[in-house]
mmCIF file of C-alpha atoms in Angstrom:
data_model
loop_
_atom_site.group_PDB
_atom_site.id
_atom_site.type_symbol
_atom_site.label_atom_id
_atom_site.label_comp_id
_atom_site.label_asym_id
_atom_site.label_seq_id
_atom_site.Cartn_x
_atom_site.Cartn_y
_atom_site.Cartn_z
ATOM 1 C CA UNK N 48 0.000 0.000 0.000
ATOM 2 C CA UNK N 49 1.096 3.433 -1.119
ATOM 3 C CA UNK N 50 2.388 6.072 1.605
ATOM 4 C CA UNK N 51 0.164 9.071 1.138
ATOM 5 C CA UNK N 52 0.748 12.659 3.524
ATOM 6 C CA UNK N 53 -1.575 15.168 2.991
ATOM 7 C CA UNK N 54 0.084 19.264 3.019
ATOM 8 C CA UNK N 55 -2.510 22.124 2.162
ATOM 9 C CA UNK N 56 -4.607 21.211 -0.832
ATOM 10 C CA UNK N 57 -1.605 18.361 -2.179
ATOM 11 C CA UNK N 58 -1.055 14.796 -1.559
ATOM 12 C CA UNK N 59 2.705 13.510 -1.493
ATOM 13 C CA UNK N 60 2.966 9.918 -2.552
ATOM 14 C CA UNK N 61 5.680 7.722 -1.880
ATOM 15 C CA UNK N 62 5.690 3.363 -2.788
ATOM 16 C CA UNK N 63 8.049 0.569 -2.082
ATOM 17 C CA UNK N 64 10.221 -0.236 -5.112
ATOM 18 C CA UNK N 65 7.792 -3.604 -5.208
ATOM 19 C CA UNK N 66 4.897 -1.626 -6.151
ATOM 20 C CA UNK N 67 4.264 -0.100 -10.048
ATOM 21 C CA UNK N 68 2.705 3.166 -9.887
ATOM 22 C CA UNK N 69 0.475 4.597 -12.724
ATOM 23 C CA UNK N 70 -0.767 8.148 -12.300
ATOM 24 C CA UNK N 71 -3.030 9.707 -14.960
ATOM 25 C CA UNK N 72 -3.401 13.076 -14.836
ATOM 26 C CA UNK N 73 -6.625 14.271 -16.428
ATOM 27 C CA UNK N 74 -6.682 11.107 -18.792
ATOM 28 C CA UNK N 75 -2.337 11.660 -19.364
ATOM 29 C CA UNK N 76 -0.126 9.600 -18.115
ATOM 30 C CA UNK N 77 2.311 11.289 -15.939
ATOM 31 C CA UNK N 78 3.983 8.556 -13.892
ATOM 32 C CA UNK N 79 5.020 5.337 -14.701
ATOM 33 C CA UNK N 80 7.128 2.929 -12.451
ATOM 34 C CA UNK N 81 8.052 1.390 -9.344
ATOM 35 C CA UNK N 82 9.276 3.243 -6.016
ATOM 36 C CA UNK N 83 7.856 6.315 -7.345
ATOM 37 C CA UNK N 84 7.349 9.454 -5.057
ATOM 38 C CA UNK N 85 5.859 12.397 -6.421
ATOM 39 C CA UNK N 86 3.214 15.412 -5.162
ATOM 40 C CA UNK N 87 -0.569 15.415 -6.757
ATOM 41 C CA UNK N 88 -3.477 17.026 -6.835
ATOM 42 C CA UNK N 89 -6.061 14.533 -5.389
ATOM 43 C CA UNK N 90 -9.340 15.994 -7.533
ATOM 44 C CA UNK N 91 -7.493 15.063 -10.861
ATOM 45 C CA UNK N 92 -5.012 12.577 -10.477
ATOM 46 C CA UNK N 93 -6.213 8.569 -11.173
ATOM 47 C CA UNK N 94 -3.733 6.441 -9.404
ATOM 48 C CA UNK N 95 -2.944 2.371 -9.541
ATOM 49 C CA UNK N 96 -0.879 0.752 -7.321
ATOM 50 C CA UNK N 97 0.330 -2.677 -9.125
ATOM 51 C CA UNK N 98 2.546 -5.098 -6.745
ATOM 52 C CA UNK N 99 5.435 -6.373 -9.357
ATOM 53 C CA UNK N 100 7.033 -9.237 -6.499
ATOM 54 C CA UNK N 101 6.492 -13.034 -6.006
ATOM 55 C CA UNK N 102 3.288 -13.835 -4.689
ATOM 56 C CA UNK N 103 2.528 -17.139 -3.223
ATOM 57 C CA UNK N 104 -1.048 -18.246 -3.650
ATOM 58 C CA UNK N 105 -1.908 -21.254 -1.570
ATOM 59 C CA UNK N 106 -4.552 -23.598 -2.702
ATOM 60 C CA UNK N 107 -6.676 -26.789 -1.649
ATOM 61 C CA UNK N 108 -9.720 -28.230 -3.133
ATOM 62 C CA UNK N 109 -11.493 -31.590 -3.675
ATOM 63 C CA UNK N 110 -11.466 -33.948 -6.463
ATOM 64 C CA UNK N 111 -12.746 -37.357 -7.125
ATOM 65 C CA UNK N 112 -10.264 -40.469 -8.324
ATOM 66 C CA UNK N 113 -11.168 -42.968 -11.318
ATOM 67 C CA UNK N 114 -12.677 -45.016 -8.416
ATOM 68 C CA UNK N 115 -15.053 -42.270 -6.547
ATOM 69 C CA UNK N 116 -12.752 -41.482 -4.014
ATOM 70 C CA UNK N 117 -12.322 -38.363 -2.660
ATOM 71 C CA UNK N 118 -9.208 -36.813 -2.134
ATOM 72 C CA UNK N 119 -7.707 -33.224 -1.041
ATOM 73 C CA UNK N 120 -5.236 -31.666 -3.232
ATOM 74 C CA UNK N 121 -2.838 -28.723 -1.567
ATOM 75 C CA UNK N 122 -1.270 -26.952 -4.268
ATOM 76 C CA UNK N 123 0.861 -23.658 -3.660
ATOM 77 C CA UNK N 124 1.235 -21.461 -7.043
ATOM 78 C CA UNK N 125 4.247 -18.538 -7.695
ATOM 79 C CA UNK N 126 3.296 -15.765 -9.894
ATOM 80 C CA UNK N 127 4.135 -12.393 -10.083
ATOM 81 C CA UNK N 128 2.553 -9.462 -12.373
ATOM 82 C CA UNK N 129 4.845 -9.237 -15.140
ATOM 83 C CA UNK N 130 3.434 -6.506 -17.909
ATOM 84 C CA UNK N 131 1.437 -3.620 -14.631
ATOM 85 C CA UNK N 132 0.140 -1.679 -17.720
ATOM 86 C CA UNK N 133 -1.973 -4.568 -19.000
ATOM 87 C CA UNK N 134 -2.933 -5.320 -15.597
ATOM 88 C CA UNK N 135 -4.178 -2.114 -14.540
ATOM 89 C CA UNK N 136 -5.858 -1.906 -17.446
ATOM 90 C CA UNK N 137 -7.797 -5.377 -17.263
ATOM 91 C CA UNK N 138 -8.218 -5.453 -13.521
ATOM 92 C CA UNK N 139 -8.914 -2.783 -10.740
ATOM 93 C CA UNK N 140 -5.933 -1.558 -9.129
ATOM 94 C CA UNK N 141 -7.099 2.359 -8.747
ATOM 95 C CA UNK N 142 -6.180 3.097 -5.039
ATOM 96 C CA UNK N 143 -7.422 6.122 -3.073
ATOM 97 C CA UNK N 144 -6.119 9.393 -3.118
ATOM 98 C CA UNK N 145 -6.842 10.018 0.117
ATOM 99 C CA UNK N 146 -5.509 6.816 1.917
ATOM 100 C CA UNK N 147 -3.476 4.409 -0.336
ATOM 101 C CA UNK N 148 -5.803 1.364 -0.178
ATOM 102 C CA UNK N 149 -6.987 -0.098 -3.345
ATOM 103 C CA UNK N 150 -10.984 0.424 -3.871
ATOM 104 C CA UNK N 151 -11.458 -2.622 -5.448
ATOM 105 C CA UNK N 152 -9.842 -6.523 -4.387
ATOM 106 C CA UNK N 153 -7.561 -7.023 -7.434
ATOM 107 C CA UNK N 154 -5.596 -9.563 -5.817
ATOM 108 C CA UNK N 155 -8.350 -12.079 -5.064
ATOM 109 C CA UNK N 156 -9.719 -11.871 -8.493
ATOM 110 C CA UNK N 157 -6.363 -13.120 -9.585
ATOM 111 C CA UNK N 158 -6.854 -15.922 -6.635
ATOM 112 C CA UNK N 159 -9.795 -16.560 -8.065
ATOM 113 C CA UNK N 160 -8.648 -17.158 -11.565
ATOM 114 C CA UNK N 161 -5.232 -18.758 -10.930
ATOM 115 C CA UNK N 162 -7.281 -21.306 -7.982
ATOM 116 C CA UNK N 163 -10.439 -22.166 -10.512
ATOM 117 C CA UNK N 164 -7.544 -22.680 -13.555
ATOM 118 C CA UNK N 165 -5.409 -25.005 -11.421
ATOM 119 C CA UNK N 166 -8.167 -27.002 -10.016
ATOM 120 C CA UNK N 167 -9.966 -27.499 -13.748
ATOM 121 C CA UNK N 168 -6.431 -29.297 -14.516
ATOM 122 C CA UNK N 169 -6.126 -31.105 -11.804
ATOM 123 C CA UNK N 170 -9.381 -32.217 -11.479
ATOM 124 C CA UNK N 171 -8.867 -33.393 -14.819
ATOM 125 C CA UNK N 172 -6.093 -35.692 -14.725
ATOM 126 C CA UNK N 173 -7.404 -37.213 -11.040
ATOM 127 C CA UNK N 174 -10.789 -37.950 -12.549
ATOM 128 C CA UNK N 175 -8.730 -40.779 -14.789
ATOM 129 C CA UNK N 176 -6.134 -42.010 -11.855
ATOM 130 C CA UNK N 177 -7.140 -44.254 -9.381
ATOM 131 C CA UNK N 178 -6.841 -43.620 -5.732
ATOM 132 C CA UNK N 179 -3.928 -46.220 -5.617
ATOM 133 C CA UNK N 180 -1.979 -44.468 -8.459
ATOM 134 C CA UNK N 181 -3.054 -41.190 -7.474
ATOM 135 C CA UNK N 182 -1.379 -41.511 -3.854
ATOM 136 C CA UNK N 183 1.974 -43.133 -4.673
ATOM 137 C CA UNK N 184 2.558 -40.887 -8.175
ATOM 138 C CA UNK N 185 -0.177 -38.045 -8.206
ATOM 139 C CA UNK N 186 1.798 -35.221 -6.973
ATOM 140 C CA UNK N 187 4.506 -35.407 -9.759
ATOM 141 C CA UNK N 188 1.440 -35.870 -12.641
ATOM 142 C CA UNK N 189 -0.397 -33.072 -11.187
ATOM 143 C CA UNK N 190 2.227 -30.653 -10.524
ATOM 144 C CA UNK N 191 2.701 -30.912 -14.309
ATOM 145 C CA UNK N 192 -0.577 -31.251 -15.269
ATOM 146 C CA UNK N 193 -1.144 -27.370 -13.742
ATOM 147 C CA UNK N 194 2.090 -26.005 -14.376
ATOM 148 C CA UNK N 195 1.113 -26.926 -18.254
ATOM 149 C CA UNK N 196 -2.258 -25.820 -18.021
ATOM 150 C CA UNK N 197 -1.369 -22.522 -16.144
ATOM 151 C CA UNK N 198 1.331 -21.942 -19.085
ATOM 152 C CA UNK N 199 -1.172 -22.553 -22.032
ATOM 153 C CA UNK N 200 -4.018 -20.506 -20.208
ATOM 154 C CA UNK N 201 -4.409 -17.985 -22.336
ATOM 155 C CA UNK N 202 -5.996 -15.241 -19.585
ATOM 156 C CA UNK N 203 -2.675 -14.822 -17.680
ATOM 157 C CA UNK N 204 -0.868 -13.226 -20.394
ATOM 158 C CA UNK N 205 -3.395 -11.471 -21.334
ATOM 159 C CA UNK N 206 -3.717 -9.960 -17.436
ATOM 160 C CA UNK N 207 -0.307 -9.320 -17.844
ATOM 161 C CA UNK N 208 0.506 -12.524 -14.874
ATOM 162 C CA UNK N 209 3.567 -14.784 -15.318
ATOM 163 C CA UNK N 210 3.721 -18.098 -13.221
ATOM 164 C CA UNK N 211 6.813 -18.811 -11.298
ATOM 165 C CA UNK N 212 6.697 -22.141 -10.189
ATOM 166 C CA UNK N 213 4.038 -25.050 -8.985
ATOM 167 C CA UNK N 214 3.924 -27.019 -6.291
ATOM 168 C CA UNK N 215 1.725 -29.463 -4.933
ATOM 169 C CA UNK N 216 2.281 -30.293 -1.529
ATOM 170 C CA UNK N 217 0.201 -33.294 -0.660
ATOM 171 C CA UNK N 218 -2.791 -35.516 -2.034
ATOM 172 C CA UNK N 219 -4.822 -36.782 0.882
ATOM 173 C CA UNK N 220 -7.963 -39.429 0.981
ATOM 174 C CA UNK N 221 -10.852 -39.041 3.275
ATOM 175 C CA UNK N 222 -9.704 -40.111 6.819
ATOM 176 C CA UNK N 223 -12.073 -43.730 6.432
ATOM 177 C CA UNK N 224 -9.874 -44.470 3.636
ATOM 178 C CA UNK N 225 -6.327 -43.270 4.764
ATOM 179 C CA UNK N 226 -7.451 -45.353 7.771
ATOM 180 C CA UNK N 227 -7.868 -48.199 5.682
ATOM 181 C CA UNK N 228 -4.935 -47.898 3.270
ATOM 182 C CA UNK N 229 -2.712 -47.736 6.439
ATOM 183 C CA UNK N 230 -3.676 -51.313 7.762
ATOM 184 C CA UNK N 231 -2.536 -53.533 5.741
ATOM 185 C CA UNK N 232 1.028 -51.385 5.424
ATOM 186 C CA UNK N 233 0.619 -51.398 9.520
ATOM 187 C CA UNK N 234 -0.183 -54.941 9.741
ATOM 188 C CA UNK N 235 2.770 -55.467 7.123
ATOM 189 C CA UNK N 236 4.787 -53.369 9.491
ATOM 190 C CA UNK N 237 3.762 -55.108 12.631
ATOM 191 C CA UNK N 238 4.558 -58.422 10.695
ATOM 192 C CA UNK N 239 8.136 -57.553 9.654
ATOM 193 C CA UNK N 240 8.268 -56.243 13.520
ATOM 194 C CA UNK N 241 7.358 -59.723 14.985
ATOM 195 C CA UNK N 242 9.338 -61.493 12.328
ATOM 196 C CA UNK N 243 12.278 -59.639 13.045
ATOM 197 C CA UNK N 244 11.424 -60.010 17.024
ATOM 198 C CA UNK N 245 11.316 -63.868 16.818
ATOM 199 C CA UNK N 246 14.935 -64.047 14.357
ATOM 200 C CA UNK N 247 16.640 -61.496 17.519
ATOM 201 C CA UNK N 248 14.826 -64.015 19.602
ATOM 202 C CA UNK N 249 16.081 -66.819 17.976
ATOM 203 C CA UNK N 250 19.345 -65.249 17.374
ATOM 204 C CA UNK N 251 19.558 -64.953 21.069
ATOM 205 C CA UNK N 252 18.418 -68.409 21.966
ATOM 206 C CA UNK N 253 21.004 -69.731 19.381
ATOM 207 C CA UNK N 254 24.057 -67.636 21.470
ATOM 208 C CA UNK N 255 22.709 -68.737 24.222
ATOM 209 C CA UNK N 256 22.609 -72.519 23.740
ATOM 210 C CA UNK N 257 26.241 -71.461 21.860
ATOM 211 C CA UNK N 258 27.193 -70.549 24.983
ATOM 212 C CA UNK N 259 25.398 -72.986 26.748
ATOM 213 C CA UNK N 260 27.233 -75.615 24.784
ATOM 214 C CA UNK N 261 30.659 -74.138 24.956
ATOM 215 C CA UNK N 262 30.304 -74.318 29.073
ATOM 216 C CA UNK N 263 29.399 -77.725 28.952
ATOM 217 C CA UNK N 264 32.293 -79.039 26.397
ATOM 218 C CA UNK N 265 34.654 -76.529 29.147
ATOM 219 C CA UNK N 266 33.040 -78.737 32.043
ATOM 220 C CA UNK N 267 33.355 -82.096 30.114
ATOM 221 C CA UNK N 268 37.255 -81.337 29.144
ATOM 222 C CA UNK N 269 37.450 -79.923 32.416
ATOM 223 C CA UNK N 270 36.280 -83.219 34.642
ATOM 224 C CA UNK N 271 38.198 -85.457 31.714
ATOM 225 C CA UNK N 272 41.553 -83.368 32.817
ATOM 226 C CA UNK N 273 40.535 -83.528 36.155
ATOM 227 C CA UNK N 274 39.978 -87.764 35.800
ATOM 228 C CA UNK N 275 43.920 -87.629 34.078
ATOM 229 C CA UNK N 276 45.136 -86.325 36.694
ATOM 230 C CA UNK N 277 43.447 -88.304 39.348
ATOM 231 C CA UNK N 278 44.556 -91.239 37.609
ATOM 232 C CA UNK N 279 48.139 -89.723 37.238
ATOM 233 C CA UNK N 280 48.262 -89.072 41.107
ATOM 234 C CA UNK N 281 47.205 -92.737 41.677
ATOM 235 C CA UNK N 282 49.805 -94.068 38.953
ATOM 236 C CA UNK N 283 52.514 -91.332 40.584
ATOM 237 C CA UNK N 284 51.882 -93.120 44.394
ATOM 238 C CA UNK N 285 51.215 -96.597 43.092
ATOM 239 C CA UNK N 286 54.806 -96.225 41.502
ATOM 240 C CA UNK N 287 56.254 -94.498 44.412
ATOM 241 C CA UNK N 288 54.311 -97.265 46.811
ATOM 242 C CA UNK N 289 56.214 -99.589 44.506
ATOM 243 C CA UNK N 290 59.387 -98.034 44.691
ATOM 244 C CA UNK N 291 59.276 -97.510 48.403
ATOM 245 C CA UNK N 292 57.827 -101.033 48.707
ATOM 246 C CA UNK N 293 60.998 -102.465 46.407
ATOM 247 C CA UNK N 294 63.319 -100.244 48.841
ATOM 248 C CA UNK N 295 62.139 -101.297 52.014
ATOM 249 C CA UNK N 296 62.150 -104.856 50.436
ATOM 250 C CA UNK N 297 65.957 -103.840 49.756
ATOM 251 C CA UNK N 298 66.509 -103.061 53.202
ATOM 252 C CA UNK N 299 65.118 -105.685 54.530
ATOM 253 C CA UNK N 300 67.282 -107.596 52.662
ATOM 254 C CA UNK N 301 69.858 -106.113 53.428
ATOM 255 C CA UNK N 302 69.018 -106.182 56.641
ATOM 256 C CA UNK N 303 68.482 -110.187 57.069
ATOM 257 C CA UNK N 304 71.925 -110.569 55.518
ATOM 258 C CA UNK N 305 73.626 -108.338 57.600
ATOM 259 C CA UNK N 306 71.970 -109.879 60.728
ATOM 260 C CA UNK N 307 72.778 -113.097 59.710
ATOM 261 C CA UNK N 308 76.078 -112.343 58.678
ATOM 262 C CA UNK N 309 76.536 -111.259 62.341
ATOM 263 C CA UNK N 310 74.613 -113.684 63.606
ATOM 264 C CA UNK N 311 76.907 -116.320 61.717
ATOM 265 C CA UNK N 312 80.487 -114.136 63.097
ATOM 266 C CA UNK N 313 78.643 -114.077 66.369
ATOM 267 C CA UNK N 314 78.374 -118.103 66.583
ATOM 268 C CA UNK N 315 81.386 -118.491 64.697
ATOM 269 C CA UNK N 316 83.291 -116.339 67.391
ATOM 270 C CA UNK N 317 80.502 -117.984 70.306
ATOM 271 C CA UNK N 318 82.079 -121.644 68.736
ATOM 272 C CA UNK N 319 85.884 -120.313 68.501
ATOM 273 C CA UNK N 320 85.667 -119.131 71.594
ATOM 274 C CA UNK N 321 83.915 -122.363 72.923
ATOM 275 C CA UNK N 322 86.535 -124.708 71.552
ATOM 276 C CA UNK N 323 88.874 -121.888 72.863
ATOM 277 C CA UNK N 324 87.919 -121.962 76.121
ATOM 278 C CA UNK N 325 87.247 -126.058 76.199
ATOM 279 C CA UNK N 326 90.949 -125.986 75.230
ATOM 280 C CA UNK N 327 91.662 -124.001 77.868
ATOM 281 C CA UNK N 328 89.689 -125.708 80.392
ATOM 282 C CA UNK N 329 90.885 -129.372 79.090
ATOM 283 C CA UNK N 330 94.589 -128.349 79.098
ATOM 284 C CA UNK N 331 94.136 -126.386 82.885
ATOM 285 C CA UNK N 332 92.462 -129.750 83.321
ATOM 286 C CA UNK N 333 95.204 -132.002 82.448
ATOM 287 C CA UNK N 334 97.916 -129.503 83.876
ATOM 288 C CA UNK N 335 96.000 -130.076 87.114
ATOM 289 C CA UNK N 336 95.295 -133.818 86.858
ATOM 290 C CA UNK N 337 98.929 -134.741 87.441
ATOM 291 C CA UNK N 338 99.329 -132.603 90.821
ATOM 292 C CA UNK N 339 98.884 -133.959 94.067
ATOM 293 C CA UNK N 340 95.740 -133.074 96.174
ATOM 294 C CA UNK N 341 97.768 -130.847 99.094
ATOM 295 C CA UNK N 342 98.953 -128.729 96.289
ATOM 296 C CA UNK N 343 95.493 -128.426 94.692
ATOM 297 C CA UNK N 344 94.227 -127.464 97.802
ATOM 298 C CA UNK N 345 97.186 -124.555 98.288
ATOM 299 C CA UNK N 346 96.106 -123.131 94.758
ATOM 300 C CA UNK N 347 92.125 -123.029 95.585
ATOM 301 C CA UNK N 348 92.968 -121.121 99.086
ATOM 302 C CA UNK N 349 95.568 -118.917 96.986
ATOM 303 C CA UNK N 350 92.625 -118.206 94.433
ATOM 304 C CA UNK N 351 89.988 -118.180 97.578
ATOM 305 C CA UNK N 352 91.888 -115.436 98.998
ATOM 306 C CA UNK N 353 92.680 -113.808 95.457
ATOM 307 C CA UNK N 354 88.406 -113.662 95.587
ATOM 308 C CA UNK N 355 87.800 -112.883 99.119
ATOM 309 C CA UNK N 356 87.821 -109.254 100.086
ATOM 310 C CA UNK N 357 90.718 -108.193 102.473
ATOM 311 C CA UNK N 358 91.104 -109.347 105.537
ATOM 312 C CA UNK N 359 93.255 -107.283 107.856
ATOM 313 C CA UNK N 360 93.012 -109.923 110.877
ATOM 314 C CA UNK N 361 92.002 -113.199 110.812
ATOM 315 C CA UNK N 362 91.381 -115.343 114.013
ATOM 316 C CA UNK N 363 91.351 -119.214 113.721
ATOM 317 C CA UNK N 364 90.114 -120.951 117.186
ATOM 318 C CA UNK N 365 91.811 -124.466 117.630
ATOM 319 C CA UNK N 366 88.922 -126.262 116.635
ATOM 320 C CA UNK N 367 88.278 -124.650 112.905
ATOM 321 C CA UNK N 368 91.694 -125.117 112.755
ATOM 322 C CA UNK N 369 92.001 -128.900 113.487
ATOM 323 C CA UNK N 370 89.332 -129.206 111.813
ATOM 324 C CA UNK N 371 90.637 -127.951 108.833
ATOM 325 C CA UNK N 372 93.970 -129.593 108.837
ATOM 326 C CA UNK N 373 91.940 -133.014 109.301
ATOM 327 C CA UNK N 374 90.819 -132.182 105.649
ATOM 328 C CA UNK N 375 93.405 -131.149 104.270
ATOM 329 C CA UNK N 376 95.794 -133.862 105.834
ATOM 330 C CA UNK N 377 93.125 -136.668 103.871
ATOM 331 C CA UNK N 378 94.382 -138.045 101.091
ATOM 332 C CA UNK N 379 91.426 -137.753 98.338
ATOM 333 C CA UNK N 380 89.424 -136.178 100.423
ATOM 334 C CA UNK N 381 85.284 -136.511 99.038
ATOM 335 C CA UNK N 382 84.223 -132.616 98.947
ATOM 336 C CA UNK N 383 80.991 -132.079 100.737
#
């Protein structure tokens, strides 16, 4: 919208470089072009304010698929007024003297005629897709089924309107059928969900009786070393049982020879000292069988007294004495 001041009697007018001003002055043309800013007299000036940027014109209507189903197309369309003079002059831009707002609504006729020339194309190429096709690869045929049909209209040029660029943002079903066409991709979903569920399942169950497995082999190989070496401790003190058993056998032996090696010296020297002594004892008895009986009697006194402990007086009363004289004065006396 124009900037209009008012100063005794004049207007000033002053518009954004996006805005086209025309002002006729008394059926001339005076000025022409954007960003303008120029004094007027209000009684005989005509002025049009034409916007000259990007406009973006959202749309959404209904259409019906091959199959009767109705879906909601959201469309967006970029235009922009590219020729001012021709549209001022096919569509009511005039704007107030006074206050710089338009007297007419120039903008939604062009609404009107870019929404009703979009929807007669797409409403067109829906009415032979089916909802199926329409869904999956609708927005790329419609987008170019409007941006071809916008080009070839012949009213836009002719308003002096360019289009940009077309978009069309989404085509949606009626919420019963969206709900429907999700099910069986939800159920699919919920499928591949469970599916993969039970292979992580199984997945785990297989590590675990993996595991389970590799524990029990550990245990088995575990009790078989523990068996090897029981049976190499009972082999290691059978042997040394064996050896010990073989050594003490040794020393018994050993032993039993040794004792009856000495037990043979011991009656060997026992015998030689037997026959010694019977020597000994035969000769004392032969060197004693030739001497008289006085004289025997003299050397068994002599070794009496060599035996008896000493005597330091000794008292002999007449009749021990006779006594003893009688005995030893008898030839072969008997002992008693």
């Amino acid at each position: 919208m124009a900037d209009i001041n008012r100063r005794l009697g004049l207007r000033h007018l002053r518009s954004a470089p996006t805005s086209h001003i025309r002002h006729h002055k008394r059926g001339r043309l005076v000025h022409d072009g954007p960003g303008l800013s120029f004094w007027f007299r209000p009684l005989s000036a005509a002025l049009s304010e034409v916007p000259v940027d990007d406009r973006e014109l959202a749309m959404a209507f209904h259409a019906r698929t091959s199959d009767f189903q109705d879906v909601t197309v959201q469309a967006t369309v970029t235009y922009r007024i590219s020729d001012p003079a021709v549209a001022a002059a096919r569509l009511d831009f005039s704007v107030d003297p006074d206050s710089g707002v338009w007297r007419g609504a120039p903008l939604e006729q062009l609404s009107t005629l870019l929404t009703e020339t979009a929807q007669q194309h797409a409403l067109d190429v829906l009415a032979r897709t089916p909802l199926a096709a329409a869904l999956v690869d609708g927005v790329a045929s419609v987008r170019g089924r409007i941006a071809d049909g916008l080009a070839a209209e012949p009213r836009l040029p002719a308003t002096g309107i360019e289009v940009v660029a077309v978009r069309v943002v989404a085509i949606r079903p009626e919420p019963e059928v969206e709900r429907a066409l999700r099910t069986p991709a939800r159920e699919q979903i919920q499928q591949e969900a469970d599916r993969a569920t039970y292979e992580r399942r199984a997945v785990a169950v297989e590590r675990e009786r993996a595991i389970a497995e590799n524990e029990l082999a550990s245990r088995i190989e575990l009790a078989r070393r523990e068996e090897q070496l029981v049976e190499q401790h009972g082999t290691n003190a059978r042997r040394e049982a064996e050896e010990e058993a073989a050594a003490d056998g040794v020393r018994a032996e050993a032993e039993a020879a040794r004792t009856v090696r000495l037990a043979r010296a011991e009656a060997e020297a026992a015998r030689t000292t037997g026959e010694a002594r019977a020597q000994a004892q035969a000769a004392w008895l032969r060197a004693h069988s030739d001497t008289d009986t006085a004289t025997l009697h003299a050397l068994t006194a002599t070794r009496l007294a060599e035996n008896l402990p000493r005597i330091d007086s000794l008292t002999l009363s007449p009749d021990v004495l006779t006594g003893l004289l009688a005995k030893l004065g008898r030839p072969g006396g008997e002992e008693r």
